[in-house]
mmCIF file of C-alpha atoms in Angstrom:
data_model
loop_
_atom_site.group_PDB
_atom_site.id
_atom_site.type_symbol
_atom_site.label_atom_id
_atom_site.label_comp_id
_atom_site.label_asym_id
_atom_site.label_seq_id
_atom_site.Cartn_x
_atom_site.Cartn_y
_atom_site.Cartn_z
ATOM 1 C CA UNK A 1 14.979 8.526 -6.746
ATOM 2 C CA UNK A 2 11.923 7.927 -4.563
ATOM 3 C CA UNK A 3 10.692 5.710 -7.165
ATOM 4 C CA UNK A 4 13.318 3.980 -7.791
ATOM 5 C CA UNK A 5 13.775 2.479 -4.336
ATOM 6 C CA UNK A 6 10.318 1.556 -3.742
ATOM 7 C CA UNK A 7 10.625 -0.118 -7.465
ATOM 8 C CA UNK A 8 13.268 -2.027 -6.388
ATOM 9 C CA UNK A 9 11.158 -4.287 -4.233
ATOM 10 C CA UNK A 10 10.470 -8.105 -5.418
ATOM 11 C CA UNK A 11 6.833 -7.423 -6.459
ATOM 12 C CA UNK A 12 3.740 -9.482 -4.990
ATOM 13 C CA UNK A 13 1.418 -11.795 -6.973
ATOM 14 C CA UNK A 14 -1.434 -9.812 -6.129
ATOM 15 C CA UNK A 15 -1.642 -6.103 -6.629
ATOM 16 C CA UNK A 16 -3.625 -3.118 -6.277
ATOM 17 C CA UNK A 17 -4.008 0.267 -7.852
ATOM 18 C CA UNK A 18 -5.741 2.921 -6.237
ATOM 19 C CA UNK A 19 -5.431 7.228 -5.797
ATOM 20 C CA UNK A 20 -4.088 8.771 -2.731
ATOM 21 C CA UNK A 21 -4.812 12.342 -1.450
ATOM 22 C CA UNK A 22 -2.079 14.524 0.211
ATOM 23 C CA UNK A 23 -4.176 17.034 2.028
ATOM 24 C CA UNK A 24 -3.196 20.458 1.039
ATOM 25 C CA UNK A 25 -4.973 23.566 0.625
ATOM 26 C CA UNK A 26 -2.325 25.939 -0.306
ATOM 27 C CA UNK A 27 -1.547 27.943 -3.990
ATOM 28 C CA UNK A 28 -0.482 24.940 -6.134
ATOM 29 C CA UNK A 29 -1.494 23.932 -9.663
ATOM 30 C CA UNK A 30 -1.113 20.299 -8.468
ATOM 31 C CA UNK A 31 -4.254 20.922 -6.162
ATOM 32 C CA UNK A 32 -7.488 18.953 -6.365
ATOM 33 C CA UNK A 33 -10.492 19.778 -5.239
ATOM 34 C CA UNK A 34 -12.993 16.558 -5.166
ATOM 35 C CA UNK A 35 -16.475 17.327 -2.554
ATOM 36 C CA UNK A 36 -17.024 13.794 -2.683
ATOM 37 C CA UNK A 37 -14.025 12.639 -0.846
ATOM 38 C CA UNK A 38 -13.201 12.657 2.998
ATOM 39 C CA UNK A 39 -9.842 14.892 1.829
ATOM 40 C CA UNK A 40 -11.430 17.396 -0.903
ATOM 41 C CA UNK A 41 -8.222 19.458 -1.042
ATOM 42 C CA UNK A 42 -4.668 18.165 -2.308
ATOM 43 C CA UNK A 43 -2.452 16.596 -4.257
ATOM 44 C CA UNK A 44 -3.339 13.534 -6.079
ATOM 45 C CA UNK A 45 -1.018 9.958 -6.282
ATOM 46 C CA UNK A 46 -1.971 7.297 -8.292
ATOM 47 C CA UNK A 47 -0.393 3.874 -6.476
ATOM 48 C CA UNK A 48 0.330 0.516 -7.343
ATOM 49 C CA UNK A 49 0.793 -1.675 -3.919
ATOM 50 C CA UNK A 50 0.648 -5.210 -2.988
ATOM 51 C CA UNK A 51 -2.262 -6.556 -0.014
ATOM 52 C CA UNK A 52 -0.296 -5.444 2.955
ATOM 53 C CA UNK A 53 0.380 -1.659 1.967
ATOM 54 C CA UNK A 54 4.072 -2.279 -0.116
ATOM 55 C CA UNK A 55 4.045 0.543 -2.619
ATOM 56 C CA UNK A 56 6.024 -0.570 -6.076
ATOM 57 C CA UNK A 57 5.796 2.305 -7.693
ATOM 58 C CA UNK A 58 3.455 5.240 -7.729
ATOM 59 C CA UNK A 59 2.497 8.161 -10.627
ATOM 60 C CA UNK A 60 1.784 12.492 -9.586
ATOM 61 C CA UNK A 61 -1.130 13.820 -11.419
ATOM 62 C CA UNK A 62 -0.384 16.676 -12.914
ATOM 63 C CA UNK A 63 -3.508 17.461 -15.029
ATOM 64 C CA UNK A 64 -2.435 15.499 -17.874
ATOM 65 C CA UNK A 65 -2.504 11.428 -18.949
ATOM 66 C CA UNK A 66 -0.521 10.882 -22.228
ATOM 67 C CA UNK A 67 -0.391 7.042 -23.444
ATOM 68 C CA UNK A 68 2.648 5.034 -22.413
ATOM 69 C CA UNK A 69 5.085 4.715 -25.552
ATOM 70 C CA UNK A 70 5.180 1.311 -26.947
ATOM 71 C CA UNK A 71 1.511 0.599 -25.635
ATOM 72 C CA UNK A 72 -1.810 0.898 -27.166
ATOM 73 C CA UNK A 73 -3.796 3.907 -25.811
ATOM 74 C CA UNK A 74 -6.718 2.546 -23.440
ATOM 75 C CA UNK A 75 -7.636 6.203 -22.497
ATOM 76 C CA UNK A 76 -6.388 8.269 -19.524
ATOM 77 C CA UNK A 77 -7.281 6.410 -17.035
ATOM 78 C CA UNK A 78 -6.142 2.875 -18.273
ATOM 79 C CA UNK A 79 -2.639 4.756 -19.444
ATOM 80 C CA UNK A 80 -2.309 5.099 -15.480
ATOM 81 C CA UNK A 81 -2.786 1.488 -15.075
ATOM 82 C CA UNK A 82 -0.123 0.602 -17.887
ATOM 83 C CA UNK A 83 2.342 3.094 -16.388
ATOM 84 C CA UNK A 84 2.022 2.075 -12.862
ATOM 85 C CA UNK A 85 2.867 -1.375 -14.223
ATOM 86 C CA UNK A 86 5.863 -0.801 -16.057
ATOM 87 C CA UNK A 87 8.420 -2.006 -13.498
ATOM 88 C CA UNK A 88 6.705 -5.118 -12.704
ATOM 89 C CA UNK A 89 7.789 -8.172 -15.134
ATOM 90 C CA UNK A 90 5.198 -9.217 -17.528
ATOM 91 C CA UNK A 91 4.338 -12.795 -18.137
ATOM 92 C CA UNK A 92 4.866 -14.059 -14.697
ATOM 93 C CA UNK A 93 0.795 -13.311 -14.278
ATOM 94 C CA UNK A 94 0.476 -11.143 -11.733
ATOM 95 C CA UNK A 95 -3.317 -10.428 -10.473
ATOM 96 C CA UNK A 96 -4.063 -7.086 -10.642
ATOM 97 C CA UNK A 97 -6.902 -4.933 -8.943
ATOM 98 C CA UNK A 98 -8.702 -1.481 -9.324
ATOM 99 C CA UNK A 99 -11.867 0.307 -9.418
ATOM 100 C CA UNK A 100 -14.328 1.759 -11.452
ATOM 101 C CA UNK A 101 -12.392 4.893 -12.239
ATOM 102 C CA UNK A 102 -9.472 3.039 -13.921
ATOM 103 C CA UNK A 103 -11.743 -0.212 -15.486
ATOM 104 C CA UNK A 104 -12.740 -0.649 -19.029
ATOM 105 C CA UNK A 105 -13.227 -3.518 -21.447
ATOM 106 C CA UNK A 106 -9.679 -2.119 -23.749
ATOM 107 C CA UNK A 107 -7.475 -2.334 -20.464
ATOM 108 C CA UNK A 108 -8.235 -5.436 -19.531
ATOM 109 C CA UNK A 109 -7.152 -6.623 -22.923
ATOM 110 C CA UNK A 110 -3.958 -4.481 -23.062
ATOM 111 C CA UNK A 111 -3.447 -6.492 -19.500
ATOM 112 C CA UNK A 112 -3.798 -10.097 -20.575
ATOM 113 C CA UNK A 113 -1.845 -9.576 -23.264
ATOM 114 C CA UNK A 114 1.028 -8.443 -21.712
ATOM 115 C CA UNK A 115 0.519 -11.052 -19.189
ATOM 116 C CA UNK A 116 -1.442 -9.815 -16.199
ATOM 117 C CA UNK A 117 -4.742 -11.160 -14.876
ATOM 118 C CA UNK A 118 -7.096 -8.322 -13.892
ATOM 119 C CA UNK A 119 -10.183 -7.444 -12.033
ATOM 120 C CA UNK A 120 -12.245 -4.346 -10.855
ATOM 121 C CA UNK A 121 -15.156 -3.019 -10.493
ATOM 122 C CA UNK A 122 -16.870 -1.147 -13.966
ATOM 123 C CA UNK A 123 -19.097 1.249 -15.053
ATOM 124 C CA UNK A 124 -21.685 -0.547 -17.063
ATOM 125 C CA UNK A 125 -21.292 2.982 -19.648
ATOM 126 C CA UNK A 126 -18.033 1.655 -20.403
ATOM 127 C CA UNK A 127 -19.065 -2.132 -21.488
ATOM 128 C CA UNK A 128 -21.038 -1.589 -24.411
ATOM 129 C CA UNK A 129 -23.406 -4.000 -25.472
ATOM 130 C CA UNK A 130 -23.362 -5.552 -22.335
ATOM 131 C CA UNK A 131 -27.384 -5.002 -21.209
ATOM 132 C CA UNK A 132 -27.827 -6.307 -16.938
ATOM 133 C CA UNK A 133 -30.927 -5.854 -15.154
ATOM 134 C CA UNK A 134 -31.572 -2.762 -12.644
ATOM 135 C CA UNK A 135 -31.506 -2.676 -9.666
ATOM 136 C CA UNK A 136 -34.978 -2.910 -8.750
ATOM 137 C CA UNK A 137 -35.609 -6.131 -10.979
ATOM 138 C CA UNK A 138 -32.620 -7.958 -8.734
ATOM 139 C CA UNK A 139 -33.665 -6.669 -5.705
ATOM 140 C CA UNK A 140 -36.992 -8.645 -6.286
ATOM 141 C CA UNK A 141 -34.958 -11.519 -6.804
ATOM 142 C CA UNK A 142 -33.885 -10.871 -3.299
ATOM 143 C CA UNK A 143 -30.360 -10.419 -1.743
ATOM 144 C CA UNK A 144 -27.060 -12.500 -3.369
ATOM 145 C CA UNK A 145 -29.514 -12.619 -6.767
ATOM 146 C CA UNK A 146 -26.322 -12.351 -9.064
ATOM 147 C CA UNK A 147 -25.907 -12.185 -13.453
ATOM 148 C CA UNK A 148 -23.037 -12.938 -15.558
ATOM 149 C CA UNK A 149 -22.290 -12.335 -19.185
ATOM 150 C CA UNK A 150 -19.234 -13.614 -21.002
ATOM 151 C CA UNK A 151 -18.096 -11.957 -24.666
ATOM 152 C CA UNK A 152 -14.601 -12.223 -26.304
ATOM 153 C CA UNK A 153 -13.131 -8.716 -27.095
ATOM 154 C CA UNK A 154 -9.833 -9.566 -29.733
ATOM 155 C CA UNK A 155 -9.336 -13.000 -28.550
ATOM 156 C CA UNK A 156 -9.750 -11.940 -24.906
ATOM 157 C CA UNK A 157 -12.550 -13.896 -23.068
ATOM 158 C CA UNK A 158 -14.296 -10.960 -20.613
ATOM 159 C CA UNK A 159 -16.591 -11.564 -17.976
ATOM 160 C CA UNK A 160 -18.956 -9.146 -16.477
ATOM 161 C CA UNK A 161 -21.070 -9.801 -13.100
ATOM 162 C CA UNK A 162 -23.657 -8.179 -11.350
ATOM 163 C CA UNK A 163 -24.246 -9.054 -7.950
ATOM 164 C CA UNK A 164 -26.915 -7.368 -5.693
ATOM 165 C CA UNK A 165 -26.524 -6.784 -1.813
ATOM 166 C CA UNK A 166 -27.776 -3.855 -0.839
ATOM 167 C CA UNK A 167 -27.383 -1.999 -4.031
ATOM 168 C CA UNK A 168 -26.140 -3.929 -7.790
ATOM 169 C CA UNK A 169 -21.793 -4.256 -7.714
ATOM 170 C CA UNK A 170 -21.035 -4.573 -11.437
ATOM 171 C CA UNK A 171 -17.799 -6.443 -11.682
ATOM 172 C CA UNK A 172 -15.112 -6.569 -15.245
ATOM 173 C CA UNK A 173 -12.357 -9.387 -14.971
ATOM 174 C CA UNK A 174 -10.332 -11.284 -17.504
ATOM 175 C CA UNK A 175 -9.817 -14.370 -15.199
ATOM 176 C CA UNK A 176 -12.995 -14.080 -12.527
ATOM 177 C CA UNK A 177 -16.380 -15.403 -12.816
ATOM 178 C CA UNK A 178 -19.031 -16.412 -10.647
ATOM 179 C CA UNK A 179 -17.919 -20.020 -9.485
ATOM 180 C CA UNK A 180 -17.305 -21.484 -6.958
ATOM 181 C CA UNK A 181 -19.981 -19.851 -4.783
ATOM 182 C CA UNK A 182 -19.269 -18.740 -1.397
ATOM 183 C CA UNK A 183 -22.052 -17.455 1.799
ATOM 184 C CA UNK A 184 -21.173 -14.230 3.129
ATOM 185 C CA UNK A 185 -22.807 -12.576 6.271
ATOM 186 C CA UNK A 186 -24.666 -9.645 6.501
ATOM 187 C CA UNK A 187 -27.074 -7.584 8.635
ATOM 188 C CA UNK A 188 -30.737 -8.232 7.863
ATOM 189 C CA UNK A 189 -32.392 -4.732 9.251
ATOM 190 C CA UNK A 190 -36.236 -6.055 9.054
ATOM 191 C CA UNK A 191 -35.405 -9.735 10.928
ATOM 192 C CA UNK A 192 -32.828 -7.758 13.048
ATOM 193 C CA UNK A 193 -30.505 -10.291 12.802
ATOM 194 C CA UNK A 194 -27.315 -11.488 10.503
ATOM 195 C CA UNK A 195 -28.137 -13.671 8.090
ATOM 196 C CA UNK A 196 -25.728 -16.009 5.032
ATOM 197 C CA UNK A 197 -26.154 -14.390 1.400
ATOM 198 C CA UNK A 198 -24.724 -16.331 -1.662
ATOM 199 C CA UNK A 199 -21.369 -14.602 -2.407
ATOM 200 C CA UNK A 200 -19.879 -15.081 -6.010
ATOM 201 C CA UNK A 201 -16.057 -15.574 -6.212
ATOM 202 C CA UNK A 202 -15.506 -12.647 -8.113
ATOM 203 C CA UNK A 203 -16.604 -10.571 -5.133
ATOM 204 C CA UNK A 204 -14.611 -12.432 -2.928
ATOM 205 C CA UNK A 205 -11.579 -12.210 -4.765
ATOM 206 C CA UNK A 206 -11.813 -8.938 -5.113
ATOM 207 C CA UNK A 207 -12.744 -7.572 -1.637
ATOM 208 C CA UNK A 208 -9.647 -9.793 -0.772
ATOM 209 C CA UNK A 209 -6.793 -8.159 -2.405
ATOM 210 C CA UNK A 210 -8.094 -4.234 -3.420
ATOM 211 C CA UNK A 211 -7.228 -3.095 0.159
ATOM 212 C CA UNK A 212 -3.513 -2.098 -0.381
ATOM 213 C CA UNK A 213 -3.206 1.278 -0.966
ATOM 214 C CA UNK A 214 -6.116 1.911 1.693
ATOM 215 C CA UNK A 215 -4.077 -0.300 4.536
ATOM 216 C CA UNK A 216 -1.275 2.511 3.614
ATOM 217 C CA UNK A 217 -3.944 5.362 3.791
ATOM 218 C CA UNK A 218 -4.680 4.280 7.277
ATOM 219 C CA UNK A 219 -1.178 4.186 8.414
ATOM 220 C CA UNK A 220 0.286 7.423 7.150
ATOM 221 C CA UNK A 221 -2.296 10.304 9.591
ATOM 222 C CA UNK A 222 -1.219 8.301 12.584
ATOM 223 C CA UNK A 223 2.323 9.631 12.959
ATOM 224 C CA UNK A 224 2.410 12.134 9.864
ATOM 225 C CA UNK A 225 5.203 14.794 9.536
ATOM 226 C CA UNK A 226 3.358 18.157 9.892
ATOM 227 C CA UNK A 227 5.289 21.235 9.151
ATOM 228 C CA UNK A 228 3.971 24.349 8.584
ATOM 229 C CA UNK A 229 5.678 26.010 5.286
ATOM 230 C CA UNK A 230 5.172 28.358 2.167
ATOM 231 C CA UNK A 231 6.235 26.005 -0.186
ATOM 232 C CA UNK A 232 4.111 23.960 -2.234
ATOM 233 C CA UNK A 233 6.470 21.159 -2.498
ATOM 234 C CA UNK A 234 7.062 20.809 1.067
ATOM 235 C CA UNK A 235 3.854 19.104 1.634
ATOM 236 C CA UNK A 236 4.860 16.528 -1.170
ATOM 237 C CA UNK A 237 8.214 15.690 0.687
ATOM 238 C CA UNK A 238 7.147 15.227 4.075
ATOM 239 C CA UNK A 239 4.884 12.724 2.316
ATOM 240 C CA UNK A 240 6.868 10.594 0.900
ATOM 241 C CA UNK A 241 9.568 10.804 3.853
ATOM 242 C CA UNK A 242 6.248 9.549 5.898
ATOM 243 C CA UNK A 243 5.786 6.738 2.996
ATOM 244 C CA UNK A 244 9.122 5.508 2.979
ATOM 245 C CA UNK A 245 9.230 4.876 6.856
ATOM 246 C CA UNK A 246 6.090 3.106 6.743
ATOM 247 C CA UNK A 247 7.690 1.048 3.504
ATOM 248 C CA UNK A 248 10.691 0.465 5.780
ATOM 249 C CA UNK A 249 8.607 -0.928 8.742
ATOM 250 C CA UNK A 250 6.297 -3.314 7.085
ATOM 251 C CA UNK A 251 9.806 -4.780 5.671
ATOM 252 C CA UNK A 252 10.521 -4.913 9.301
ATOM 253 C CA UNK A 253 7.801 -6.264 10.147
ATOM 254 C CA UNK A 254 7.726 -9.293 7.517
ATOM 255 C CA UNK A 255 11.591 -9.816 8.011
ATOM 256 C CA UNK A 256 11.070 -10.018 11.697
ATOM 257 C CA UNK A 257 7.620 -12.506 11.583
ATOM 258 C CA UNK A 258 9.862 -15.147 9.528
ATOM 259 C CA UNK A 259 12.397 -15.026 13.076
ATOM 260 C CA UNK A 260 11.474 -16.919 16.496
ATOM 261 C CA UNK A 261 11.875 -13.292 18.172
ATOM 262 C CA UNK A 262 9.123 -13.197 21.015
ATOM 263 C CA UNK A 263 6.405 -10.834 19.717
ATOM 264 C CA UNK A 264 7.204 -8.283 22.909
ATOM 265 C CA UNK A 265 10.598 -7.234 21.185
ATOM 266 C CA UNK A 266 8.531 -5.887 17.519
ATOM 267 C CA UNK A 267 8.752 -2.051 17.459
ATOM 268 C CA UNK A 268 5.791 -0.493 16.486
ATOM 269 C CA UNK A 269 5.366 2.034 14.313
ATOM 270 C CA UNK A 270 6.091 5.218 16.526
ATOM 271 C CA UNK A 271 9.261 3.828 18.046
ATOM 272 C CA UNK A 272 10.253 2.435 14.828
ATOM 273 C CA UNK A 273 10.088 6.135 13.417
ATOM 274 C CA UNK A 274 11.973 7.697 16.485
ATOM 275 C CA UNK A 275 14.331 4.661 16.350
ATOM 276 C CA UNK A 276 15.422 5.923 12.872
ATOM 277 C CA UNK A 277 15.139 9.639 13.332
ATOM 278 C CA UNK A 278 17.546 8.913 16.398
ATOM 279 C CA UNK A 279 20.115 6.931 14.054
ATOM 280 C CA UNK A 280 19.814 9.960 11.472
ATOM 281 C CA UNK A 281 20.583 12.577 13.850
ATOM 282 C CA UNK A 282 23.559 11.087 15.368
ATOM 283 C CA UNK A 283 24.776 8.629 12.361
ATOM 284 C CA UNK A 284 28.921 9.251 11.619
ATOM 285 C CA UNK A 285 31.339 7.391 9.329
ATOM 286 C CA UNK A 286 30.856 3.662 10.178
ATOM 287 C CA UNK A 287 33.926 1.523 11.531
ATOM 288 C CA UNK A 288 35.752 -0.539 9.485
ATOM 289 C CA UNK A 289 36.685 -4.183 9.723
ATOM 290 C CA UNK A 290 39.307 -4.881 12.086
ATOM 291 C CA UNK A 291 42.686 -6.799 11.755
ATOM 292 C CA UNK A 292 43.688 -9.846 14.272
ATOM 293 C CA UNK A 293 41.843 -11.405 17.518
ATOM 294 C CA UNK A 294 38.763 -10.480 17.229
ATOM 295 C CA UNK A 295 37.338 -8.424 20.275
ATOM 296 C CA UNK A 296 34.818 -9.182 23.615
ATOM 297 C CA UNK A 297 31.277 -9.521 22.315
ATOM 298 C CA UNK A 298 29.762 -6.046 24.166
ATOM 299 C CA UNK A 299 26.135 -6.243 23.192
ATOM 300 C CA UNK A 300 26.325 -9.360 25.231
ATOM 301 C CA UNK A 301 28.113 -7.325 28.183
ATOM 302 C CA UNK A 302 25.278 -4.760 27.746
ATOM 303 C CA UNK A 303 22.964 -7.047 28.331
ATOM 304 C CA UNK A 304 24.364 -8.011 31.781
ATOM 305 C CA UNK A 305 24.687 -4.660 32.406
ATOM 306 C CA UNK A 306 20.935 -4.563 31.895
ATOM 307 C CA UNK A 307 20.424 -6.753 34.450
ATOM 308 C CA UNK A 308 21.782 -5.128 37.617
ATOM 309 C CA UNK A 309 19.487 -2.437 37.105
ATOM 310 C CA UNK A 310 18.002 0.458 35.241
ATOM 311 C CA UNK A 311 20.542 3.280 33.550
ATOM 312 C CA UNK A 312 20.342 5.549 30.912
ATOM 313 C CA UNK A 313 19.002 4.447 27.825
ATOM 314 C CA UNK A 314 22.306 2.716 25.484
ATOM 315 C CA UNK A 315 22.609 4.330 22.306
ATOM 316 C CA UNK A 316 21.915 2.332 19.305
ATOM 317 C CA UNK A 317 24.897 -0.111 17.689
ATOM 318 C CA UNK A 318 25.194 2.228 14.449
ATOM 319 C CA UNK A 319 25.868 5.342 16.596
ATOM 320 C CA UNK A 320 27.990 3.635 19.246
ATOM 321 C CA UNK A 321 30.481 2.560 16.779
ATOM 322 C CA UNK A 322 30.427 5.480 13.946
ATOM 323 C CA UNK A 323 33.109 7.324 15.666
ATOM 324 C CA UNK A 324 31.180 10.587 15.720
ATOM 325 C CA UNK A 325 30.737 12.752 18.803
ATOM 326 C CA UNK A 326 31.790 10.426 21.617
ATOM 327 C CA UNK A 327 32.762 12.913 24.143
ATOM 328 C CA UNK A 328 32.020 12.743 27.920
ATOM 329 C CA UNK A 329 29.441 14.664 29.434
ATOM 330 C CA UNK A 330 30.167 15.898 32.668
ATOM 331 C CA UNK A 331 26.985 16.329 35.064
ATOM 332 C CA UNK A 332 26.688 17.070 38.743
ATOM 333 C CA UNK A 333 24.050 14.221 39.323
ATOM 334 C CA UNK A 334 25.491 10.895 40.303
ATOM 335 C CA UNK A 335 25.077 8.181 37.774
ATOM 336 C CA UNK A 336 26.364 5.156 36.807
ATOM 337 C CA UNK A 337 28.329 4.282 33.380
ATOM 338 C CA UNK A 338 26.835 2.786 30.111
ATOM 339 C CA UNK A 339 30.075 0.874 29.463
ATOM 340 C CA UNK A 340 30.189 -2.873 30.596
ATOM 341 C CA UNK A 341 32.214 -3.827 33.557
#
């Protein structure tokens, strides 16, 4: 179900494909335990998102990668790549990005075959025959010293470039290469000062558009659901209640950009999420469309309301007219009334 809504999105041009950790340290045979990451315990996601954090579609790992049927087996971690895809229409040539973990020289020929441009970062173990100088040879050639080597894999041109900054980036790509050139900035620790590197396009590109799934990383700790519980699965659902309110505001906030609304009246992301949770608690039946004259307009009678003072907060439109629970509440504190007039 989850996946089907977030599927249902018109897909980007440019994607990205990265893992995602659920922290989690409970009994589970889901669990992952990885020392090198900043969350060593939990579950493990594999997503496929577009440049500003839209998730498309998104894969559990449950211990096992079998190939996709109908596809040719690139190993397990290119059948990820495949399967993330599936919902996205081939042939339209959508760019798509990941790292080292899910690259190889097979994938990226399953991709352009099926019509996808694609580009990541590579293990230079996985590109055989493909022989680039070490690290210490580029670094004599100094900083933004860069190598490129082209070979056709079944009618597939491939390009493979090493770039050195501060350590060699080894980069795979079926539409990439080194030109045109760009100068990038960066911090020169014996002149103490920032100085303009020589940047090839391929690096560029892809520091551009890899970000997605980490934009979404950032987002989901701020305002996470956190419930304590015995079940294993819990974890998983408050998860992807969190992802699917975060899904639902950056729709919000791309629908509401293309309007002439003054930036002041965006919700951000906290009163976006109690904004909804508000609507869910109190959301009835809806009314129906009414027969004959058509009534006073009273969201603009609210709004003079507004103006003779402050009052308790107005209820939102979909609870005010769901018919549900609309009693009065009797107090002994004075106030005044939330309906116009």
């Amino acid at each position: 179900m989850v996946t089907s809504k977030v599927s249902s999105t018109l897909p980007a041009e440019k994607l990205s494909i990265d893992e995602q950790i659920v922290p989690f340290k409970g009994c589970s045979r889901l669990r992952t335990y990885n020392p090198k990451k900043p969350k060593k315990w939990g579950y493990k996601i594999f997503v496929l998102s577009d440049i500003d954090g839209l998730i498309y579609n998104f894969k559990i790992y449950t211990g096992s990668i079998n190939p996709v049927p109908g596809q040719p087996d690139v190993k397990a971690s290119g059948n990820i790549v495949l399967k993330l895809l599936q919902p996205i229409p081939r042939g339209v040539w959508h760019k798509v990005y990941f790292d080292n973990w899910f690259n190889s020289p097979l994938l990226h020929v399953a991709l352009w075959k099926q019509g996808f441009c694609s580009l990541g970062t590579v293990r230079l173990n996985r590109v055989s025959g493909c022989s680039m100088p070490s690290d210490t040879q580029m670094k004599q050639s100094g900083r933004g010293t860069s190598v490129i080597q082209v070979a056709e894999m079944d009618d597939v041109e491939l390009r493979v470039v090493k770039w050195h900054d501060n350590r060699g980036v080894t980069l795979l790509s079926n539409f990439a290469a080194l030109e045109p050139q760009n100068t990038v900035k960066r911090w020169d620790s014996k002149r103490k000062k920032r100085i303009d590197i020589v940047c090839p396009s391929i690096v560029m590109i892809y520091n551009k558009f890899m970000g997605g799934v980490d934009l979404l990383d950032s987002l989901l700790p701020l305002y996470r659901i956190s419930l304590r519980s015995k079940k294993w699965y819990h974890k998983l659902l408050w998860h992807f209640m969190d992802m699917l309110l975060i899904q639902a505001w950056l729709l919000y906030i791309r629908d509401f950009d293309l309007t002439d609304a003054p930036r002041k009246a965006k919700l951000p992301l906290l009163m976006f999420k109690l904004e909804v949770a508000n609507c869910l608690l109190q959301k009835g039946k809806s009314i129906g469309t009414k027969r004959g004259r058509p009534s006073v307009d009273v969201e603009e009678l609210y709004k003079e309301k507004a103006k003779r003072g402050p009052t308790v907060k107005i209820p939102a439109k979909p609870i005010r007219t769901d018919k549900y629970d609309h009693f009065p509440d009797f107090g002994e504190k004075k106030g005044r009334c939330k309906n116009p007039g």
